[in-house]
């Protein structure tokens, strides 16, 4: 088996008394794009929050390059190179673009590489360079998503977890974002992608999991799932495929 | 000159006096911004630091402005101690009611503690230069009050620079906007909170020295002071350093002009009336654009 960067084993997560994730296991191979698809409320965001340390698992293990993540604090997990781009972007709206990027490189390891990281982000997203002193809240939706991803890149991540990066964007921008994910992947980034845009996500994913009411109900190669009749019916619609 | 000269004098005094509210309001703004704590004990802490200044002066003979250094250090430590000892849990839970109750409890504790240690009698730090005044265009300027204004402006500039220019300051602003997102940047919210609390109480220390050198104070003066600082904060708008300072200065002006025109009893009424009007018509502060911060 190839080198697994992230391994989640038998994860069980609760909100209070309510169980949200049931026996979830998944693997993310180094250098791959793994998609986690499923309907609203299936527990996709919960899974990412648990991996990044915002939520605690009741049972199960999270291993990153063999190291146990589930006992670490959120900031230690970031320091290990696991960076979570949350749903809805969650930029610091009253801070400028550059300040947002500076915070992306908050930890000492990333701070030391600030200048080269900034150059890389600006070359990926020239529009951010033009707006570097503008407040993040004044950017357009697409620019905000670029900034959110740029901010994650500032941390020199080994694994980027993207939660609904296409949410609320126009179809053209959705395409741009997915192209970007491919570009990042070509630049050796490992990506765990959570999406409701199942069609697009499965197209670019090497490996994909389908999460349904807190359980993994299917997994396989992205292209295989895309062909799967049940997946199509449930998440993409009758051969429409253009959601 | 006549009346006009007198009014000019009142205006100047209002500005000098109000800057003290302003400096307290900046501290409140920081603490509320990051932790959502209404730190009602701020006024009592200011009085406490004024007593420290008083002790340094009367027991050790240290000049009050020189004692600013130890008082500032003590208040920074006190702020950190308050956070770790009292407010850490409620800050983590964003429990506003819990933290408010703790702050009220702390205020009562401090009032009684100070009454026991320093008696309820008013105290003041009376220095040889305390009565030194300049006469500029017929307006009397007291040296100690001028220094108070200078300290307030310097402190506001320092806090503003800290928030804008340093990485931890940027992290403070980010945390006050979105704790969870800042955690995902690797920012330790505990560290941001303790730094903020220390600075907030440090500002109280500066206000305490100004209070000690310009007015007489007693153990229960703090509550009224904290209320005024909260009003100043609401007038200026939460989340902006200079706005809080301006809010304090405007409040000082309202208070002293009110006293001058309609008498001290009514002045308090006018202050609260202005507060109500501001809450009704400009809930984001009189300088705030709609929607700017909490």
Short mmCIF file of C-alpha atoms in Angstrom, two decimals:
data_model
loop_
_atom_site.label_atom_id
_atom_site.label_comp_id
_atom_site.label_asym_id
_atom_site.label_seq_id
_atom_site.Cartn_x
_atom_site.Cartn_y
_atom_site.Cartn_z
CA UNK A 1 0.00 0.00 0.00
CA UNK A 2 1.23 3.47 -0.82
CA UNK A 3 2.21 5.97 1.83
CA UNK A 4 -0.85 7.03 3.84
CA UNK A 5 -0.57 10.61 5.06
CA UNK A 6 -3.78 10.61 7.06
CA UNK A 7 -5.55 7.65 8.54
CA UNK A 8 -8.84 7.92 10.38
CA UNK A 9 -9.87 4.76 12.18
CA UNK A 10 -13.29 3.95 13.59
CA UNK A 11 -14.09 7.52 14.53
CA UNK A 12 -17.17 8.21 16.66
CA UNK A 13 -18.13 11.81 17.39
CA UNK A 14 -20.97 13.24 19.47
CA UNK A 15 -22.56 16.65 19.86
CA UNK A 16 -23.66 16.34 23.46
CA UNK A 17 -25.74 13.17 23.49
CA UNK A 18 -26.31 13.02 19.79
CA UNK A 19 -23.97 10.83 17.82
CA UNK A 20 -22.92 12.44 14.55
CA UNK A 21 -20.22 10.13 13.20
CA UNK A 22 -20.46 6.35 13.37
CA UNK A 23 -17.39 4.23 12.92
CA UNK A 24 -15.88 6.44 10.23
CA UNK A 25 -12.62 5.25 8.72
CA UNK A 26 -10.77 6.74 5.82
CA UNK A 27 -7.33 7.06 4.36
CA UNK A 28 -5.66 9.87 2.49
CA UNK A 29 -2.69 8.88 0.43
CA UNK A 30 0.18 11.31 0.20
CA UNK A 31 -0.09 13.50 -2.90
CA UNK A 32 -3.68 12.59 -3.70
CA UNK A 33 -7.02 14.33 -3.76
CA UNK A 34 -9.60 12.60 -1.62
CA UNK A 35 -13.19 13.74 -1.79
CA UNK A 36 -15.77 13.30 0.93
CA UNK A 37 -19.22 13.77 -0.51
CA UNK A 38 -22.66 13.51 0.92
CA UNK A 39 -25.81 15.45 1.59
CA UNK A 40 -26.26 18.31 4.00
CA UNK A 41 -26.01 17.15 7.60
CA UNK A 42 -24.22 13.92 6.76
CA UNK A 43 -21.37 14.87 9.10
CA UNK A 44 -18.75 16.00 6.60
CA UNK A 45 -17.94 19.24 8.39
CA UNK A 46 -17.95 17.44 11.73
CA UNK A 47 -15.34 15.05 10.38
CA UNK A 48 -13.05 17.88 9.30
CA UNK A 49 -13.53 19.71 12.59
CA UNK A 50 -12.59 16.57 14.47
CA UNK A 51 -9.45 16.08 12.42
CA UNK A 52 -8.39 19.70 12.96
CA UNK A 53 -9.00 19.45 16.70
CA UNK A 54 -12.00 21.77 17.02
CA UNK A 55 -14.08 18.81 18.14
CA UNK A 56 -13.08 15.80 20.20
CA UNK A 57 -13.78 12.23 19.18
CA UNK A 58 -15.39 9.88 21.67
CA UNK A 59 -13.73 6.86 20.11
CA UNK A 60 -11.33 6.11 17.32
CA UNK A 61 -7.97 7.26 16.11
CA UNK A 62 -6.62 9.91 13.80
CA UNK A 63 -3.10 9.28 12.60
CA UNK A 64 -1.08 11.77 10.60
CA UNK A 65 2.17 10.39 9.20
CA UNK A 66 1.79 7.79 11.91
CA UNK A 67 1.45 10.36 14.71
CA UNK A 68 -1.71 10.45 16.82
CA UNK A 69 -3.53 13.72 16.24
CA UNK A 70 -6.63 13.15 18.31
CA UNK A 71 -4.99 14.10 21.60
CA UNK A 72 -3.39 17.28 20.32
CA UNK A 73 -4.74 20.82 20.56
CA UNK A 74 -5.90 22.58 17.41
CA UNK A 75 -2.82 24.78 17.23
CA UNK A 76 -0.51 21.78 17.54
CA UNK A 77 -2.36 20.07 14.72
CA UNK A 78 -1.82 23.12 12.52
CA UNK A 79 1.82 22.98 13.46
CA UNK A 80 2.01 19.38 12.23
CA UNK A 81 0.91 20.65 8.80
CA UNK A 82 -2.81 19.87 8.79
CA UNK A 83 -4.63 23.00 7.68
CA UNK A 84 -8.39 23.33 7.58
CA UNK A 85 -10.11 25.85 5.31
CA UNK A 86 -13.49 26.07 7.01
CA UNK A 87 -16.89 26.24 5.40
CA UNK A 88 -17.94 29.76 4.56
CA UNK A 89 -14.28 30.81 4.31
CA UNK A 90 -14.23 32.46 7.74
CA UNK A 91 -11.86 35.23 6.77
CA UNK A 92 -11.11 38.01 9.22
CA UNK A 93 -13.26 40.56 7.44
CA UNK A 94 -11.97 43.70 9.15
CA UNK A 95 -8.34 42.71 8.57
CA UNK A 96 -6.56 43.43 5.32
CA UNK A 97 -5.66 40.76 2.80
CA UNK A 98 -2.03 40.81 3.88
CA UNK A 99 -2.97 40.62 7.56
CA UNK A 100 -5.10 37.57 6.86
CA UNK A 101 -2.14 36.01 5.09
CA UNK A 102 0.19 36.92 7.94
CA UNK A 103 -2.06 35.06 10.35
CA UNK A 104 -2.04 32.09 8.02
CA UNK A 105 1.69 31.99 8.74
CA UNK A 106 1.23 32.60 12.46
CA UNK A 107 3.21 29.66 13.79
CA UNK A 108 6.98 30.09 14.00
CA UNK A 109 7.75 27.40 11.43
CA UNK A 110 5.60 29.18 8.83
CA UNK A 111 6.59 32.67 9.95
CA UNK A 112 10.19 32.00 9.02
CA UNK A 113 9.09 31.30 5.45
CA UNK A 114 6.65 34.21 5.29
CA UNK A 115 8.18 36.09 2.36
CA UNK A 116 8.49 33.15 0.00
CA UNK A 117 5.03 31.89 0.95
CA UNK A 118 3.59 35.31 0.24
CA UNK A 119 5.25 35.37 -3.16
CA UNK A 120 3.85 31.96 -3.94
CA UNK A 121 0.33 32.96 -2.94
CA UNK A 122 0.54 36.18 -4.93
CA UNK A 123 1.76 34.33 -8.00
CA UNK A 124 -1.11 31.86 -7.68
CA UNK A 125 -3.61 34.66 -7.08
CA UNK A 126 -2.38 37.88 -8.69
CA UNK A 127 -5.69 39.55 -7.82
CA UNK A 128 -4.84 39.30 -4.13
CA UNK A 129 -1.61 41.17 -4.70
CA UNK A 130 -3.53 44.07 -6.24
CA UNK A 131 -5.81 44.14 -3.22
CA UNK A 132 -3.33 43.38 -0.53
CA UNK A 133 -4.18 46.40 1.62
CA UNK A 134 -7.91 46.08 1.13
CA UNK A 135 -10.06 44.69 3.92
CA UNK A 136 -10.94 41.04 3.36
CA UNK A 137 -14.62 41.80 3.87
CA UNK A 138 -14.67 43.99 0.77
CA UNK A 139 -13.51 41.22 -1.57
CA UNK A 140 -15.88 39.40 -3.90
CA UNK A 141 -16.93 35.83 -3.11
CA UNK A 142 -14.40 34.29 -5.48
CA UNK A 143 -11.59 36.48 -4.21
CA UNK A 144 -12.51 35.58 -0.66
CA UNK A 145 -12.26 31.89 -1.44
CA UNK A 146 -8.87 32.50 -3.05
CA UNK A 147 -7.76 34.36 0.06
CA UNK A 148 -9.02 31.54 2.27
CA UNK A 149 -7.00 29.02 0.30
CA UNK A 150 -4.03 31.40 0.13
CA UNK A 151 -4.18 31.84 3.88
CA UNK A 152 -4.05 28.06 4.29
CA UNK A 153 -1.06 27.84 1.95
CA UNK A 154 0.82 30.35 4.11
CA UNK A 155 1.01 27.68 6.81
CA UNK A 156 3.03 25.37 4.54
CA UNK A 157 0.50 22.59 4.89
CA UNK A 158 1.18 18.94 4.21
CA UNK A 159 -2.55 18.28 4.11
CA UNK A 160 -5.14 20.87 3.10
CA UNK A 161 -8.70 20.17 4.14
CA UNK A 162 -11.17 22.19 2.12
CA UNK A 163 -14.72 22.43 3.38
CA UNK A 164 -17.16 23.33 0.59
CA UNK A 165 -14.80 25.59 -1.34
CA UNK A 166 -17.35 26.05 -4.12
CA UNK A 167 -20.18 27.11 -1.83
CA UNK A 168 -21.94 30.25 -2.97
CA UNK A 169 -19.79 30.81 -6.03
CA UNK A 170 -20.93 31.31 -9.61
CA UNK A 171 -20.46 28.36 -11.99
CA UNK A 172 -17.44 29.98 -13.63
CA UNK A 173 -15.76 30.55 -10.28
CA UNK A 174 -16.60 27.01 -9.20
CA UNK A 175 -14.69 25.80 -12.24
CA UNK A 176 -11.77 28.09 -11.38
CA UNK A 177 -11.65 26.78 -7.83
CA UNK A 178 -11.65 23.15 -8.93
CA UNK A 179 -8.92 23.88 -11.47
CA UNK A 180 -6.98 25.48 -8.68
CA UNK A 181 -7.34 22.41 -6.50
CA UNK A 182 -5.85 20.41 -9.35
CA UNK A 183 -2.98 22.88 -9.69
CA UNK A 184 -2.27 22.67 -5.96
CA UNK A 185 -2.31 18.91 -6.18
CA UNK A 186 0.15 18.99 -9.08
CA UNK A 187 2.37 21.07 -6.82
CA UNK A 188 2.44 18.10 -4.44
CA UNK A 189 -0.27 19.18 -2.02
CA UNK A 190 -2.40 16.46 -0.49
CA UNK A 191 -6.03 17.50 -0.38
CA UNK A 192 -9.04 16.29 1.54
CA UNK A 193 -12.03 17.87 -0.11
CA UNK A 194 -15.51 18.03 1.33
CA UNK A 195 -18.12 18.96 -1.24
CA UNK A 196 -21.80 19.04 -1.98
CA UNK A 197 -20.92 19.62 -5.60
CA UNK A 198 -20.58 15.87 -6.00
CA UNK A 199 -20.11 15.78 -9.76
CA UNK A 200 -17.16 18.18 -9.81
CA UNK A 201 -15.61 16.73 -6.68
CA UNK A 202 -15.69 13.15 -7.97
CA UNK A 203 -14.19 14.24 -11.28
CA UNK A 204 -10.99 15.50 -9.71
CA UNK A 205 -10.73 13.07 -6.80
CA UNK A 206 -8.41 10.08 -6.89
CA UNK A 207 -10.26 8.47 -4.05
CA UNK A 208 -13.71 9.30 -2.74
CA UNK A 209 -15.95 8.45 0.17
CA UNK A 210 -19.68 8.87 0.44
CA UNK A 211 -20.91 9.86 3.86
CA UNK A 212 -24.55 9.32 4.73
CA UNK A 213 -26.05 10.26 8.10
CA UNK A 214 -22.71 9.88 9.81
CA UNK A 215 -21.60 6.62 8.21
CA UNK A 216 -19.34 5.88 5.29
CA UNK A 217 -21.60 4.05 2.88
CA UNK A 218 -19.35 3.82 -0.12
CA UNK A 219 -15.79 4.35 -1.14
CA UNK A 220 -13.80 3.94 -4.26
CA UNK A 221 -12.02 5.75 -7.05
CA UNK A 222 -13.61 9.09 -7.86
CA UNK A 223 -14.29 8.11 -11.45
CA UNK A 224 -15.84 4.80 -10.40
CA UNK A 225 -18.26 6.49 -8.03
CA UNK A 226 -19.14 8.94 -10.74
CA UNK A 227 -20.32 5.97 -12.84
CA UNK A 228 -22.14 4.38 -9.94
CA UNK A 229 -25.85 4.41 -10.46
CA UNK A 230 -26.80 4.83 -6.82
CA UNK A 231 -24.47 7.74 -6.29
CA UNK A 232 -25.82 9.42 -9.39
CA UNK A 233 -29.38 8.97 -8.30
CA UNK A 234 -28.80 10.16 -4.77
CA UNK A 235 -26.45 13.06 -5.24
CA UNK A 236 -26.13 14.11 -8.83
CA UNK A 237 -29.58 13.63 -10.23
CA UNK A 238 -30.62 11.59 -13.22
CA UNK A 239 -27.60 11.92 -15.45
CA UNK A 240 -27.86 15.66 -15.22
CA UNK A 241 -24.48 15.93 -13.67
CA UNK A 242 -24.17 19.67 -13.83
CA UNK A 243 -25.20 20.79 -10.43
CA UNK B 1 -13.61 87.06 28.33
CA UNK B 2 -16.28 86.61 30.96
CA UNK B 3 -18.68 83.75 30.33
CA UNK B 4 -17.02 82.62 27.15
CA UNK B 5 -13.71 82.27 28.93
CA UNK B 6 -15.37 80.25 31.65
CA UNK B 7 -17.02 77.94 29.12
CA UNK B 8 -13.68 77.46 27.39
CA UNK B 9 -12.23 76.52 30.77
CA UNK B 10 -15.01 73.98 31.34
CA UNK B 11 -14.46 72.51 27.86
CA UNK B 12 -10.75 72.09 28.51
CA UNK B 13 -11.41 70.49 31.88
CA UNK B 14 -13.97 68.18 30.30
CA UNK B 15 -11.42 66.99 27.75
CA UNK B 16 -8.76 66.44 30.40
CA UNK B 17 -11.19 64.66 32.69
CA UNK B 18 -12.81 62.60 29.95
CA UNK B 19 -9.50 61.23 28.70
CA UNK B 20 -9.41 59.18 31.92
CA UNK B 21 -12.77 57.60 31.04
CA UNK B 22 -11.39 57.06 27.58
CA UNK B 23 -8.37 55.11 28.76
CA UNK B 24 -10.59 52.90 30.92
CA UNK B 25 -12.94 52.42 27.98
CA UNK B 26 -10.09 51.20 25.76
CA UNK B 27 -9.34 48.50 28.32
CA UNK B 28 -13.00 47.50 28.48
CA UNK B 29 -13.18 47.44 24.71
CA UNK B 30 -10.21 45.08 24.42
CA UNK B 31 -11.50 42.71 27.08
CA UNK B 32 -15.03 42.69 25.69
CA UNK B 33 -13.79 42.39 22.12
CA UNK B 34 -11.82 39.19 22.57
CA UNK B 35 -13.60 37.49 25.46
CA UNK B 36 -17.10 39.03 25.48
CA UNK B 37 -16.60 39.90 29.13
CA UNK B 38 -18.23 43.08 30.47
CA UNK B 39 -15.51 43.86 32.97
CA UNK B 40 -17.53 45.97 35.37
CA UNK B 41 -14.74 45.76 37.98
CA UNK B 42 -12.50 47.96 35.79
CA UNK B 43 -13.31 51.07 37.85
CA UNK B 44 -12.50 49.34 41.13
CA UNK B 45 -9.22 48.10 39.66
CA UNK B 46 -8.43 51.69 38.67
CA UNK B 47 -9.09 52.82 42.23
CA UNK B 48 -6.97 49.93 43.51
CA UNK B 49 -4.05 50.99 41.32
CA UNK B 50 -4.59 54.56 42.49
CA UNK B 51 -4.09 53.24 46.04
CA UNK B 52 -0.91 51.48 44.92
CA UNK B 53 0.29 54.80 43.58
CA UNK B 54 -0.75 56.40 46.88
CA UNK B 55 1.24 53.84 48.87
CA UNK B 56 4.31 54.15 46.72
CA UNK B 57 4.11 57.88 47.34
CA UNK B 58 3.23 58.02 51.03
CA UNK B 59 5.18 54.99 52.28
CA UNK B 60 8.19 54.97 49.99
CA UNK B 61 8.22 58.55 48.83
CA UNK B 62 8.25 57.59 45.17
CA UNK B 63 7.02 60.25 42.77
CA UNK B 64 3.63 59.19 41.30
CA UNK B 65 4.84 59.43 37.71
CA UNK B 66 7.87 57.33 38.56
CA UNK B 67 5.60 54.83 40.28
CA UNK B 68 3.81 54.48 36.94
CA UNK B 69 6.44 51.88 36.05
CA UNK B 70 5.86 49.53 39.02
CA UNK B 71 2.10 50.20 38.98
CA UNK B 72 1.95 49.33 35.29
CA UNK B 73 3.92 46.13 35.88
CA UNK B 74 1.73 45.15 38.82
CA UNK B 75 -1.43 45.77 36.81
CA UNK B 76 -0.19 43.74 33.85
CA UNK B 77 0.48 40.83 36.23
CA UNK B 78 -2.84 41.41 37.95
CA UNK B 79 -4.57 41.21 34.57
CA UNK B 80 -2.92 37.89 33.80
CA UNK B 81 -3.85 36.62 37.27
CA UNK B 82 -7.47 37.72 36.85
CA UNK B 83 -7.66 35.87 33.57
CA UNK B 84 -6.14 32.61 34.75
CA UNK B 85 -7.77 32.71 38.15
CA UNK B 86 -11.26 33.97 37.37
CA UNK B 87 -12.23 34.37 33.75
CA UNK B 88 -10.58 31.59 31.80
CA UNK B 89 -13.52 29.20 31.94
CA UNK B 90 -16.22 31.71 31.14
CA UNK B 91 -14.12 33.18 28.33
CA UNK B 92 -13.75 29.75 26.78
CA UNK B 93 -17.50 29.18 27.05
CA UNK B 94 -18.34 32.71 25.91
CA UNK B 95 -20.53 32.81 29.00
CA UNK B 96 -21.41 36.49 29.31
CA UNK B 97 -23.66 36.13 32.31
CA UNK B 98 -21.15 34.02 34.21
CA UNK B 99 -18.28 36.39 33.53
CA UNK B 100 -20.41 39.42 34.39
CA UNK B 101 -21.29 37.86 37.75
CA UNK B 102 -17.64 37.09 38.43
CA UNK B 103 -16.73 40.67 37.53
CA UNK B 104 -19.44 42.04 39.84
CA UNK B 105 -18.18 39.77 42.61
CA UNK B 106 -14.62 40.93 42.02
CA UNK B 107 -15.79 44.54 42.19
CA UNK B 108 -17.49 44.03 45.57
CA UNK B 109 -14.49 42.14 46.86
CA UNK B 110 -12.13 44.93 45.82
CA UNK B 111 -14.36 47.63 47.30
CA UNK B 112 -14.42 45.88 50.66
CA UNK B 113 -10.79 44.93 50.51
CA UNK B 114 -9.82 48.54 49.87
CA UNK B 115 -12.11 49.76 52.64
CA UNK B 116 -10.38 47.44 55.08
CA UNK B 117 -6.87 48.32 53.99
CA UNK B 118 -7.19 52.03 53.29
CA UNK B 119 -10.37 53.01 55.21
CA UNK B 120 -13.37 54.60 53.47
CA UNK B 121 -11.88 58.08 53.77
CA UNK B 122 -10.97 59.77 50.50
CA UNK B 123 -7.30 59.78 49.61
CA UNK B 124 -5.24 61.80 47.17
CA UNK B 125 -1.63 61.99 46.17
CA UNK B 126 -0.61 65.56 46.89
CA UNK B 127 2.69 66.48 45.32
CA UNK B 128 4.59 69.73 45.40
CA UNK B 129 3.73 70.32 41.74
CA UNK B 130 0.11 69.16 42.07
CA UNK B 131 -1.23 72.70 42.08
CA UNK B 132 1.01 73.97 39.31
CA UNK B 133 -1.07 75.61 36.62
CA UNK B 134 -0.39 77.41 33.37
CA UNK B 135 -2.46 80.25 32.15
CA UNK B 136 -2.99 80.13 28.40
CA UNK B 137 -5.40 82.65 26.88
CA UNK B 138 -7.07 82.97 30.26
CA UNK B 139 -7.60 79.23 30.60
CA UNK B 140 -6.14 77.52 33.64
CA UNK B 141 -4.34 74.29 32.81
CA UNK B 142 -3.32 72.06 35.68
CA UNK B 143 -0.03 70.29 35.05
CA UNK B 144 -1.14 66.93 36.46
CA UNK B 145 -4.29 66.89 34.35
CA UNK B 146 -2.30 67.76 31.25
CA UNK B 147 0.06 64.89 32.00
CA UNK B 148 -3.03 62.70 32.43
CA UNK B 149 -4.22 63.64 28.95
CA UNK B 150 -0.75 63.04 27.55
CA UNK B 151 -0.59 59.61 29.17
CA UNK B 152 -4.03 58.73 27.80
CA UNK B 153 -3.09 59.71 24.27
CA UNK B 154 0.24 57.90 24.48
CA UNK B 155 -1.44 54.78 25.81
CA UNK B 156 -4.07 54.89 23.05
CA UNK B 157 -1.35 55.26 20.41
CA UNK B 158 0.64 52.42 21.95
CA UNK B 159 -2.35 50.07 22.07
CA UNK B 160 -3.32 50.98 18.53
CA UNK B 161 0.22 50.35 17.26
CA UNK B 162 0.31 47.06 19.14
CA UNK B 163 -2.93 45.92 17.52
CA UNK B 164 -1.93 47.04 14.02
CA UNK B 165 1.79 46.40 13.80
CA UNK B 166 2.53 43.29 15.81
CA UNK B 167 1.64 39.73 14.91
CA UNK B 168 0.13 39.03 18.33
CA UNK B 169 -1.85 42.27 18.03
CA UNK B 170 -3.18 41.15 14.66
CA UNK B 171 -4.05 37.83 16.30
CA UNK B 172 -5.95 39.72 19.01
CA UNK B 173 -8.03 41.47 16.36
CA UNK B 174 -8.60 38.21 14.50
CA UNK B 175 -9.66 36.41 17.67
CA UNK B 176 -12.13 39.14 18.55
CA UNK B 177 -13.67 38.58 15.15
CA UNK B 178 -13.74 34.79 14.99
CA UNK B 179 -12.24 32.59 17.70
CA UNK B 180 -12.69 29.32 15.84
CA UNK B 181 -11.11 30.58 12.64
CA UNK B 182 -8.18 32.03 14.57
CA UNK B 183 -7.69 28.67 16.29
CA UNK B 184 -7.40 27.14 12.82
CA UNK B 185 -4.51 29.54 12.13
CA UNK B 186 -2.68 27.97 15.05
CA UNK B 187 -3.42 30.90 17.36
CA UNK B 188 -3.75 29.83 20.98
CA UNK B 189 -6.87 31.62 22.25
CA UNK B 190 -5.65 31.36 25.83
CA UNK B 191 -2.51 33.30 24.98
CA UNK B 192 -4.45 35.99 23.11
CA UNK B 193 -6.88 36.29 26.02
CA UNK B 194 -4.22 36.60 28.69
CA UNK B 195 -2.32 39.21 26.70
CA UNK B 196 -5.51 41.17 26.14
CA UNK B 197 -6.54 40.97 29.76
CA UNK B 198 -3.09 42.08 30.92
CA UNK B 199 -3.17 45.07 28.58
CA UNK B 200 -6.70 45.97 29.64
CA UNK B 201 -5.71 45.99 33.30
CA UNK B 202 -2.42 47.68 32.43
CA UNK B 203 -4.49 50.55 31.01
CA UNK B 204 -6.43 50.60 34.27
CA UNK B 205 -3.06 51.08 35.99
CA UNK B 206 -2.32 54.13 33.86
CA UNK B 207 -5.78 55.54 34.59
CA UNK B 208 -5.19 54.79 38.27
CA UNK B 209 -2.03 56.89 38.37
CA UNK B 210 -3.85 59.73 36.61
CA UNK B 211 -6.73 59.44 39.06
CA UNK B 212 -4.37 59.47 42.04
CA UNK B 213 -2.57 62.58 40.86
CA UNK B 214 -5.58 64.62 39.81
CA UNK B 215 -8.50 63.80 42.08
CA UNK B 216 -9.30 62.37 45.46
CA UNK B 217 -10.71 58.86 45.46
CA UNK B 218 -12.33 56.39 47.84
CA UNK B 219 -12.96 52.61 47.70
CA UNK B 220 -16.48 52.80 46.24
CA UNK B 221 -15.69 55.38 43.56
CA UNK B 222 -14.90 52.56 41.14
CA UNK B 223 -18.42 51.45 40.24
CA UNK B 224 -19.49 54.86 39.01
CA UNK B 225 -16.24 55.13 37.11
CA UNK B 226 -16.79 51.76 35.42
CA UNK B 227 -20.32 52.77 34.43
CA UNK B 228 -18.98 55.96 32.89
CA UNK B 229 -16.29 54.02 31.05
CA UNK B 230 -18.95 51.66 29.69
CA UNK B 231 -20.99 54.63 28.50
CA UNK B 232 -17.88 56.15 26.94
CA UNK B 233 -17.29 52.87 25.18
CA UNK B 234 -20.84 52.74 23.87
CA UNK B 235 -20.60 56.34 22.69
CA UNK B 236 -17.38 55.68 20.82
CA UNK B 237 -18.26 52.23 19.54
CA UNK B 238 -16.74 48.95 20.61
CA UNK B 239 -13.69 47.63 18.85
CA UNK B 240 -11.83 50.77 17.91
CA UNK B 241 -9.15 52.21 20.13
CA UNK B 242 -9.35 55.90 19.29
CA UNK B 243 -13.14 55.85 19.19
CA UNK B 244 -13.16 54.68 22.81
CA UNK B 245 -10.83 57.54 23.77
CA UNK B 246 -13.05 60.03 21.95
CA UNK B 247 -16.10 58.53 23.61
CA UNK B 248 -14.49 59.21 26.98
CA UNK B 249 -13.61 62.77 26.06
CA UNK B 250 -17.14 63.46 24.79
CA UNK B 251 -18.56 62.02 28.00
CA UNK B 252 -16.25 64.20 30.08
CA UNK B 253 -17.40 67.22 28.11
CA UNK B 254 -21.07 66.36 28.55
CA UNK B 255 -20.58 65.81 32.26
CA UNK B 256 -18.70 69.03 32.99
CA UNK B 257 -20.72 71.24 30.64
CA UNK B 258 -23.88 69.76 32.18
CA UNK B 259 -22.56 70.56 35.64
CA UNK B 260 -21.71 74.08 34.54
CA UNK B 261 -25.05 74.88 32.96
CA UNK B 262 -27.60 72.96 34.99
CA UNK B 263 -25.78 71.77 38.09
CA UNK B 264 -24.06 68.59 39.23
CA UNK B 265 -27.24 66.71 40.11
CA UNK B 266 -28.64 67.08 36.63
CA UNK B 267 -25.35 66.38 34.93
CA UNK B 268 -25.60 62.69 35.79
CA UNK B 269 -29.11 62.61 34.34
CA UNK B 270 -27.89 64.22 31.15
CA UNK B 271 -25.07 61.69 30.87
CA UNK B 272 -27.49 58.79 31.04
CA UNK B 273 -29.93 60.54 28.72
CA UNK B 274 -27.19 60.90 26.12
CA UNK B 275 -26.35 57.25 26.65
CA UNK B 276 -29.96 56.24 26.01
CA UNK B 277 -30.16 58.41 22.91
CA UNK B 278 -26.91 56.97 21.61
CA UNK B 279 -28.12 53.42 22.24
CA UNK B 280 -31.34 54.18 20.40
CA UNK B 281 -30.05 56.03 17.40
CA UNK B 282 -26.38 55.09 17.06
CA UNK B 283 -26.05 51.64 18.64
CA UNK B 284 -22.71 51.10 16.92
CA UNK B 285 -21.27 54.27 18.44
CA UNK B 286 -21.46 57.82 17.21
CA UNK B 287 -18.45 57.31 14.94
CA UNK B 288 -19.42 53.80 13.88
CA UNK B 289 -20.67 52.98 10.45
CA UNK B 290 -23.62 50.62 10.68
CA UNK B 291 -22.55 47.07 11.37
CA UNK B 292 -19.01 47.82 12.47
CA UNK B 293 -18.34 45.26 15.15
CA UNK B 294 -20.50 44.11 18.02
#
